[in-house]
Tab-separated table of C-alpha atoms and ligand atoms in Angstrom:
chain	number	residue	atom	x	y	z
A	149	MET	CA	0.000	0.000	0.000
A	150	ASN	CA	1.217	3.466	-0.753
A	151	PRO	CA	2.582	4.878	2.518
A	152	GLN	CA	1.009	8.244	1.841
A	153	LYS	CA	-2.384	6.718	1.442
A	154	VAL	CA	-4.986	8.244	3.714
A	155	LYS	CA	-7.098	5.567	5.325
A	156	ASN	CA	-10.283	7.332	6.208
A	157	GLY	CA	-12.262	6.604	3.060
A	158	PRO	CA	-15.930	5.613	3.139
A	159	ASN	CA	-16.808	2.264	4.663
A	160	PHE	CA	-17.775	0.357	1.562
A	161	MET	CA	-18.786	-2.705	3.554
A	162	GLN	CA	-21.445	-0.667	5.331
A	163	GLN	CA	-22.597	0.789	2.045
A	164	LEU	CA	-22.670	-2.677	0.561
A	165	ASN	CA	-24.761	-3.921	3.479
A	166	LYS	CA	-27.224	-1.116	2.893
A	167	LYS	CA	-27.429	-2.077	-0.766
A	168	LYS	CA	-27.963	-5.714	0.143
A	169	HIS	CA	-31.487	-4.954	1.303
A	170	VAL	CA	-32.270	-3.639	-2.139
A	171	ASP	CA	-30.747	-6.652	-3.805
A	172	CYS	CA	-32.596	-9.080	-1.569
A	173	ALA	CA	-35.819	-7.327	-2.470
A	174	LEU	CA	-34.930	-7.545	-6.136
A	175	SER	CA	-34.286	-11.256	-6.052
A	176	SER	CA	-37.357	-12.154	-3.995
A	177	ASN	CA	-40.919	-12.050	-5.232
A	178	SER	CA	-41.752	-9.002	-3.156
A	179	GLU	CA	-42.882	-5.726	-4.701
A	180	SER	CA	-40.125	-3.491	-6.074
A	181	SER	CA	-39.435	-0.098	-4.497
A	182	ASP	CA	-40.038	3.125	-6.457
A	183	ASP	CA	-36.320	3.467	-7.227
A	184	GLU	CA	-36.125	-0.031	-8.588
A	185	VAL	CA	-39.184	0.538	-10.739
A	186	ASP	CA	-37.633	3.765	-12.073
A	187	GLU	CA	-34.517	1.846	-12.952
A	188	ILE	CA	-36.470	-0.835	-14.759
A	189	VAL	CA	-38.539	1.747	-16.649
A	190	ALA	CA	-35.350	3.542	-17.686
A	191	ILE	CA	-33.978	0.305	-19.064
A	192	LYS	CA	-37.150	-0.362	-21.028
A	193	LYS	CA	-37.107	3.123	-22.513
A	194	ASP	CA	-33.664	2.623	-23.961
A	195	VAL	CA	-34.815	1.144	-27.246
A	196	GLN	CA	-32.758	3.115	-29.728
A	197	LYS	CA	-29.651	1.001	-29.453
A	198	GLN	CA	-29.375	-2.457	-30.916
A	199	ARG	CA	-30.288	-5.047	-28.299
A	200	PHE	CA	-30.870	-8.722	-28.063
A	201	SER	CA	-33.021	-10.804	-25.759
A	202	VAL	CA	-31.595	-12.845	-22.967
A	203	SER	CA	-33.415	-15.816	-21.492
A	204	ALA	CA	-34.581	-15.493	-17.905
A	205	GLU	CA	-32.322	-18.084	-16.330
A	206	ALA	CA	-29.278	-16.225	-17.599
A	207	TYR	CA	-29.553	-13.614	-14.926
A	208	GLY	CA	-31.514	-14.950	-11.990
A	209	GLN	CA	-34.916	-14.568	-10.453
A	210	PHE	CA	-35.089	-10.813	-10.627
A	211	ASN	CA	-35.171	-10.952	-14.376
A	212	LYS	CA	-38.157	-13.264	-14.501
A	213	LYS	CA	-40.127	-10.103	-13.726
A	214	GLU	CA	-38.725	-7.975	-16.525
A	215	ASN	CA	-37.759	-8.747	-20.075
A	216	PHE	CA	-34.367	-7.089	-19.949
A	217	LYS	CA	-32.718	-6.811	-23.345
A	218	ALA	CA	-29.001	-6.484	-22.994
A	219	LYS	CA	-27.144	-4.015	-25.154
A	220	PHE	CA	-25.355	-5.828	-27.972
A	221	ILE	CA	-22.461	-4.336	-29.895
A	222	PRO	CA	-21.262	-6.571	-32.746
A	223	LYS	CA	-17.630	-7.641	-32.499
A	224	SER	CA	-15.204	-9.875	-34.319
A	225	LYS	CA	-14.556	-13.312	-32.859
A	226	GLU	CA	-11.065	-12.151	-32.020
A	227	GLN	CA	-12.342	-9.128	-30.112
A	228	SER	CA	-14.794	-11.257	-28.132
A	229	GLU	CA	-12.021	-13.686	-27.216
A	230	ARG	CA	-9.790	-10.817	-26.123
A	231	ILE	CA	-12.491	-9.408	-23.870
A	232	LYS	CA	-13.094	-12.825	-22.322
A	233	GLN	CA	-9.398	-13.187	-21.712
A	234	ARG	CA	-9.250	-9.786	-20.039
A	235	MET	CA	-12.322	-10.550	-17.946
A	236	GLN	CA	-10.744	-13.767	-16.708
A	237	ALA	CA	-7.668	-11.932	-15.520
A	238	GLY	CA	-9.511	-9.728	-13.034
A	239	PHE	CA	-11.937	-10.077	-10.143
A	240	MET	CA	-15.033	-8.348	-11.227
A	241	PHE	CA	-16.409	-11.068	-13.460
A	242	SER	CA	-15.167	-14.137	-11.634
A	243	ALA	CA	-18.614	-15.089	-10.335
A	244	LEU	CA	-20.314	-15.133	-13.752
A	245	ASN	CA	-21.387	-18.298	-15.546
A	246	ASP	CA	-20.696	-18.865	-19.273
A	247	LYS	CA	-24.002	-17.439	-20.402
A	248	GLU	CA	-23.582	-14.308	-18.328
A	249	ILE	CA	-20.078	-13.861	-19.727
A	250	GLU	CA	-21.500	-13.966	-23.285
A	251	ILE	CA	-24.030	-11.272	-22.410
A	252	VAL	CA	-21.403	-9.026	-20.859
A	253	VAL	CA	-19.007	-9.483	-23.778
A	254	GLY	CA	-21.817	-8.548	-26.170
A	255	ALA	CA	-22.552	-5.362	-24.243
A	256	MET	CA	-18.948	-4.140	-24.046
A	257	GLU	CA	-18.004	-1.120	-26.125
A	258	GLU	CA	-14.449	-0.252	-27.169
A	259	LYS	CA	-13.148	3.144	-26.008
A	260	ILE	CA	-9.751	4.599	-26.842
A	261	PHE	CA	-8.023	7.175	-24.621
A	262	HIS	CA	-4.676	8.921	-24.862
A	263	LYS	CA	-1.904	9.896	-22.439
A	264	ALA	CA	-2.963	12.222	-19.580
A	265	GLU	CA	-6.642	11.983	-20.503
A	266	TYR	CA	-9.109	11.562	-17.635
A	267	VAL	CA	-11.222	8.443	-18.061
A	268	ILE	CA	-12.966	9.116	-14.745
A	269	LYS	CA	-13.046	12.299	-12.656
A	270	GLN	CA	-13.637	12.070	-8.926
A	271	GLY	CA	-16.959	13.603	-7.897
A	272	GLU	CA	-18.631	13.205	-11.263
A	273	GLU	CA	-21.607	11.007	-11.955
A	274	GLY	CA	-20.726	7.582	-13.340
A	275	ASN	CA	-22.720	5.290	-15.580
A	276	VAL	CA	-20.151	2.821	-16.874
A	277	LEU	CA	-17.284	0.672	-15.702
A	278	TYR	CA	-14.140	-0.124	-17.657
A	279	VAL	CA	-11.946	-3.138	-18.269
A	280	VAL	CA	-8.395	-2.395	-19.397
A	281	ASP	CA	-7.529	-4.046	-22.708
A	282	THR	CA	-4.174	-2.375	-23.387
A	283	GLY	CA	-2.225	0.405	-21.702
A	284	GLU	CA	-1.779	1.588	-18.117
A	285	LEU	CA	-3.823	4.035	-16.078
A	286	ASP	CA	-3.190	5.731	-12.741
A	287	CYS	CA	-5.767	6.080	-9.995
A	288	PHE	CA	-5.699	9.153	-7.723
A	289	LYS	CA	-7.947	10.111	-4.859
A	290	ASN	CA	-8.398	13.525	-3.324
A	291	TYR	CA	-9.235	13.266	0.372
A	292	GLY	CA	-9.372	17.052	0.654
A	293	LYS	CA	-5.706	17.992	0.369
A	294	GLY	CA	-4.868	17.250	-3.235
A	295	ASP	CA	-4.591	14.072	-5.269
A	296	ILE	CA	-2.905	11.066	-3.712
A	297	PHE	CA	-1.693	8.289	-5.978
A	298	LEU	CA	-3.407	4.991	-5.158
A	299	LYS	CA	-2.482	2.492	-7.826
A	300	THR	CA	-1.828	1.738	-11.489
A	301	TYR	CA	-4.294	-0.314	-13.509
A	302	TYR	CA	-2.972	-2.874	-16.008
A	303	PRO	CA	-4.643	-4.984	-18.743
A	304	GLY	CA	-7.340	-7.250	-17.336
A	305	GLU	CA	-8.126	-5.032	-14.371
A	306	SER	CA	-11.387	-3.150	-14.090
A	307	PHE	CA	-12.424	0.081	-12.411
A	308	GLY	CA	-15.393	2.374	-12.085
A	309	GLU	CA	-17.688	-0.172	-10.428
A	310	LEU	CA	-18.262	1.750	-7.181
A	311	ALA	CA	-20.438	4.447	-8.708
A	312	LEU	CA	-22.603	1.674	-10.150
A	313	LEU	CA	-22.693	-0.486	-7.028
A	314	PHE	CA	-23.539	2.345	-4.661
A	315	GLN	CA	-25.077	4.935	-6.968
A	316	SER	CA	-22.491	7.347	-5.625
A	317	PRO	CA	-20.276	9.947	-7.342
A	318	ARG	CA	-16.960	8.669	-8.673
A	319	ALA	CA	-14.740	7.951	-5.639
A	320	ALA	CA	-11.396	8.528	-7.395
A	321	SER	CA	-9.912	9.788	-10.666
A	322	ILE	CA	-8.409	7.575	-13.357
A	323	ILE	CA	-5.902	9.068	-15.819
A	324	VAL	CA	-4.131	7.437	-18.755
A	325	LYS	CA	-0.457	6.848	-17.979
A	326	SER	CA	0.691	5.147	-21.190
A	327	ASP	CA	0.622	6.788	-24.661
A	328	LYS	CA	-2.690	5.130	-25.399
A	329	ALA	CA	-5.178	2.937	-23.574
A	330	ILE	CA	-7.826	0.714	-25.112
A	331	LEU	CA	-10.658	0.074	-22.681
A	332	TRP	CA	-13.852	-1.953	-22.789
A	333	GLN	CA	-16.761	-0.028	-21.391
A	334	LEU	CA	-19.737	-1.745	-19.762
A	335	ASP	CA	-23.042	0.092	-19.346
A	336	ARG	CA	-24.873	0.491	-16.043
A	337	GLU	CA	-27.885	-1.622	-17.015
A	338	THR	CA	-25.918	-4.693	-17.990
A	339	PHE	CA	-23.686	-4.243	-14.965
A	340	ASN	CA	-26.663	-3.923	-12.628
A	341	LEU	CA	-28.555	-6.875	-13.974
A	342	ILE	CA	-25.772	-9.296	-14.757
A	343	VAL	CA	-22.537	-8.455	-12.975
A	344	LYS	CA	-23.708	-6.696	-9.846
A	345	GLU	CA	-25.948	-9.457	-8.624
A	346	ALA	CA	-23.274	-12.107	-9.025
A	347	SER	CA	-20.592	-9.866	-7.575
A	348	ILE	CA	-22.655	-8.881	-4.542
A	349	LYS	CA	-23.625	-12.492	-3.882
A	350	LYS	CA	-19.961	-13.413	-3.903
A	351	ARG	CA	-19.009	-10.517	-1.649
A	352	GLN	CA	-21.763	-11.441	0.822
A	353	GLN	CA	-20.574	-15.039	0.876
A	354	PHE	CA	-17.128	-14.183	2.194
A	355	GLU	CA	-17.786	-10.839	3.855
A	356	ASN	CA	-17.982	-12.116	7.418
A	357	PHE	CA	-14.839	-14.163	7.123
A	358	LEU	CA	-12.843	-11.340	5.531
A	359	GLU	CA	-13.943	-8.848	8.191
A	360	ASN	CA	-12.531	-11.120	10.891
A	361	TRP	CA	-9.537	-12.788	9.271
A	362	ASP	CA	-6.554	-11.749	11.421
A	363	LEU	CA	-4.213	-11.791	8.482
A	364	LEU	CA	-6.038	-8.915	6.838
A	365	LYS	CA	-5.879	-6.579	9.814
A	366	GLU	CA	-2.999	-4.743	8.099
A	367	ILE	CA	-5.121	-4.014	5.052
A	368	LYS	CA	-6.758	-0.835	6.233
A	369	ASP	CA	-8.504	0.323	3.099
A	370	PRO	CA	-11.996	-1.238	3.119
A	371	TYR	CA	-11.962	-1.062	-0.677
A	372	ASP	CA	-8.999	-3.450	-0.804
A	373	ARG	CA	-10.735	-5.908	1.539
A	374	LEU	CA	-13.929	-5.686	-0.439
A	375	LYS	CA	-12.076	-6.606	-3.620
A	376	MET	CA	-10.551	-9.643	-1.930
A	377	SER	CA	-13.858	-11.505	-1.884
A	378	ASP	CA	-13.928	-11.391	-5.674
A	379	ALA	CA	-10.688	-13.350	-5.701
A	380	LEU	CA	-11.878	-16.026	-3.246
A	381	PHE	CA	-13.247	-19.379	-4.344
A	382	GLU	CA	-14.298	-22.579	-2.579
A	383	LYS	CA	-13.340	-26.212	-3.035
A	384	GLN	CA	-14.415	-29.355	-1.180
A	385	PHE	CA	-12.199	-32.369	-0.536
A	386	LYS	CA	-12.979	-35.897	0.622
A	387	LYS	CA	-11.268	-37.681	3.477
A	388	GLY	CA	-7.826	-38.849	2.356
A	389	ASP	CA	-7.550	-36.447	-0.603
A	390	ILE	CA	-4.080	-35.000	-1.088
A	391	ILE	CA	-4.544	-31.270	-1.499
A	392	LEU	CA	-0.941	-30.333	-2.053
A	393	GLN	CA	2.139	-32.501	-2.338
A	394	GLN	CA	5.568	-31.971	-0.815
A	395	GLY	CA	8.038	-30.904	-3.521
A	396	GLN	CA	5.350	-29.384	-5.749
A	397	LYS	CA	4.420	-25.770	-6.421
A	398	SER	CA	0.941	-24.669	-5.527
A	399	ASN	CA	-1.312	-22.659	-7.829
A	400	GLU	CA	-3.401	-21.415	-4.921
A	401	ILE	CA	-3.229	-20.173	-1.384
A	402	PHE	CA	-5.667	-22.437	0.459
A	403	ILE	CA	-7.564	-21.249	3.522
A	404	VAL	CA	-9.290	-23.589	5.974
A	405	GLU	CA	-13.026	-23.007	6.079
A	406	GLN	CA	-14.269	-26.228	7.628
A	407	GLY	CA	-12.518	-29.436	8.683
A	408	ARG	CA	-9.040	-30.701	9.495
A	409	VAL	CA	-6.020	-30.638	7.191
A	410	GLY	CA	-3.076	-32.899	8.084
A	411	VAL	CA	0.408	-31.491	7.467
A	412	ASN	CA	2.936	-34.216	6.639
A	413	LYS	CA	6.631	-34.323	5.851
A	414	ASN	CA	8.347	-37.400	4.461
A	415	ASN	CA	5.202	-39.454	5.152
A	416	GLN	CA	5.074	-38.429	8.776
A	417	LYS	CA	2.266	-36.360	10.174
A	418	LEU	CA	3.508	-33.250	11.962
A	419	PHE	CA	0.389	-31.293	12.883
A	420	GLU	CA	-3.076	-30.310	11.748
A	421	LEU	CA	-4.595	-27.082	10.468
A	422	THR	CA	-8.083	-26.776	11.909
A	423	LYS	CA	-8.840	-23.112	12.535
A	424	LEU	CA	-10.923	-20.997	10.200
A	425	GLY	CA	-8.367	-18.836	8.398
A	426	ASP	CA	-5.390	-21.222	8.714
A	427	TYR	CA	-3.728	-21.126	5.315
A	428	PHE	CA	-1.132	-22.959	3.204
A	429	GLY	CA	0.331	-22.929	-0.288
A	430	ASP	CA	2.081	-19.740	0.770
A	431	GLN	CA	5.552	-21.259	0.365
A	432	SER	CA	4.966	-21.448	-3.400
A	433	ILE	CA	2.971	-18.297	-3.933
A	434	VAL	CA	4.649	-15.929	-1.478
A	435	ALA	CA	8.187	-17.305	-1.162
A	436	GLY	CA	8.330	-18.840	-4.650
A	437	THR	CA	9.753	-22.157	-3.395
A	438	VAL	CA	8.331	-25.660	-3.616
A	439	GLU	CA	6.109	-26.858	-0.789
A	440	SER	CA	7.921	-28.531	2.115
A	441	PHE	CA	4.863	-30.462	3.242
A	442	THR	CA	2.054	-32.636	1.967
A	443	TYR	CA	-1.418	-31.456	2.938
A	444	VAL	CA	-4.105	-34.105	3.345
A	445	ALA	CA	-7.840	-33.863	4.055
A	446	GLU	CA	-8.376	-35.665	7.368
A	447	GLU	CA	-12.135	-35.672	6.878
A	448	GLU	CA	-14.584	-34.132	4.423
A	449	ILE	CA	-13.392	-30.529	4.285
A	450	LYS	CA	-14.172	-27.204	2.708
A	451	LEU	CA	-11.371	-24.841	1.742
A	452	MET	CA	-11.353	-21.355	0.336
A	453	TYR	CA	-8.583	-20.446	-2.056
A	454	ILE	CA	-7.024	-17.454	-3.758
A	455	PRO	CA	-5.587	-18.308	-7.211
A	456	LYS	CA	-1.952	-17.468	-7.802
A	457	LYS	CA	-2.844	-14.907	-10.495
A	458	SER	CA	-4.795	-12.895	-7.896
A	459	TYR	CA	-2.017	-12.802	-5.326
A	460	SER	CA	-0.399	-9.583	-6.517
A	461	SER	CA	-3.652	-7.649	-6.446
A	462	THR	CA	-4.905	-8.974	-3.111
A	463	LEU	CA	-2.238	-10.033	-0.614
A	464	LYS	CA	0.969	-8.605	-2.049
A	465	GLU	CA	0.779	-5.495	0.109
A	466	ILE	CA	1.131	-7.660	3.232
A	467	GLU	CA	3.914	-9.764	1.745
A	468	GLY	CA	6.236	-8.830	4.639
A	469	THR	CA	3.816	-10.346	7.154
A	470	LEU	CA	3.240	-13.387	4.980
A	471	MET	CA	6.995	-14.023	4.724
A	472	LYS	CA	7.369	-13.627	8.486
A	473	ASN	CA	4.501	-16.043	9.026
A	474	ILE	CA	6.177	-18.672	6.847
A	475	GLN	CA	9.098	-18.646	9.270
A	476	ILE	CA	6.837	-18.708	12.325
A	477	LYS	CA	4.581	-21.451	10.970
A	478	TYR	CA	7.091	-23.803	9.440
A	479	GLY	CA	10.530	-22.676	10.652
A	480	LYS	CA	11.073	-25.497	13.122
A	481	TYR	CA	10.098	-28.181	10.590
A	482	LEU	CA	12.209	-26.963	7.667
B	759	CMP	P1	-15.763	4.632	-9.091
B	759	CMP	O1	-15.963	5.328	-7.791
B	759	CMP	O2	-16.946	4.304	-9.884
B	759	CMP	O3	-14.731	5.475	-9.974
B	759	CMP	C1	-13.396	5.593	-9.509
B	759	CMP	C2	-12.830	4.218	-9.320
B	759	CMP	O4	-11.525	4.115	-8.785
B	759	CMP	C3	-13.654	3.424	-8.317
B	759	CMP	O5	-14.965	3.261	-8.798
B	759	CMP	C4	-12.804	2.201	-8.148
B	759	CMP	O6	-13.018	1.324	-9.220
B	759	CMP	C5	-11.382	2.774	-8.297
B	759	CMP	N1	-10.645	2.767	-7.006
B	759	CMP	C6	-9.444	2.184	-6.812
B	759	CMP	N2	-9.029	2.295	-5.555
B	759	CMP	C7	-9.970	2.973	-4.906
B	759	CMP	C8	-10.095	3.384	-3.551
B	759	CMP	N3	-9.181	3.121	-2.633
B	759	CMP	N4	-11.201	4.066	-3.221
B	759	CMP	C9	-12.120	4.336	-4.144
B	759	CMP	N5	-12.044	3.971	-5.452
B	759	CMP	C10	-10.987	3.267	-5.821
């Protein structure tokens, strides 16, 4: 994290919780609120652009009520593949199924920006989010005393979702750093009806755990913690399954959610990981070495995991702590 970064930004978790009530209402059979109806009416009115119908099951119960027609911008096969590739690299779309991905790809619109151009200005109204195709962009936030640099966005990353999630003004500014940047722009309606629901569901699923996971106490910016849930997945293992083998490199950091994981070295059991939040696979991902232990499911277990490709955008800022923990956790067995 940038040392200059001011840490008193809005509590996005609280805002998200507020929004959850709306989303629950949307996905139940209850009556919609006035705001929701306005939103739906606005979508229906937008008939000038080319659209195509999407079947109800593609985007959940809410859509059984309304015949949402997603925006569709024709693209070459190559362009569609590129967008999919970019979407896979980031968090935002990780909870979507294949059909939802097709809809989102169809709705994306190419936008080209040049060096020093503002793609987003803090404080302005926002109706779209962006996925970086090529180029680099810097994110700055003004907490009242001038712009503070927060981060650089690279291909595959997305930004501009907060204004859509919370119907708030843009929370930061995004400026093109490279000579040129090609971005894919996604409209509010498609985001709200396809991406938001899946993304919020995913964030809800892991919210409680992330709020209380000791390891994350150093990550002060609620926005960074919020993003982490997009990078978390779940896997189940049966008793006796080998999760990770001594001498191999892991592609994930695994986190214990439920059940006991035996830690073995040279076919001898050393100890067990049993606590919610105990994690392994860090030797490969954080230290870049092979694993010194074999991890075995001692019973039917549930693990969360963060894929290797998401490490740099989620846990890298606490790498110092993670390295220290490797010593503390395994030092005496190495
Ligand atoms: P949005 O508020 O729509 O527009 C500015 C974007 O900057 C915001 O969405 C996020 O995608 C991105 N951003 C990156 N880091 C932060 C941060 N710490 N706080 C707020 N916005 C951030």
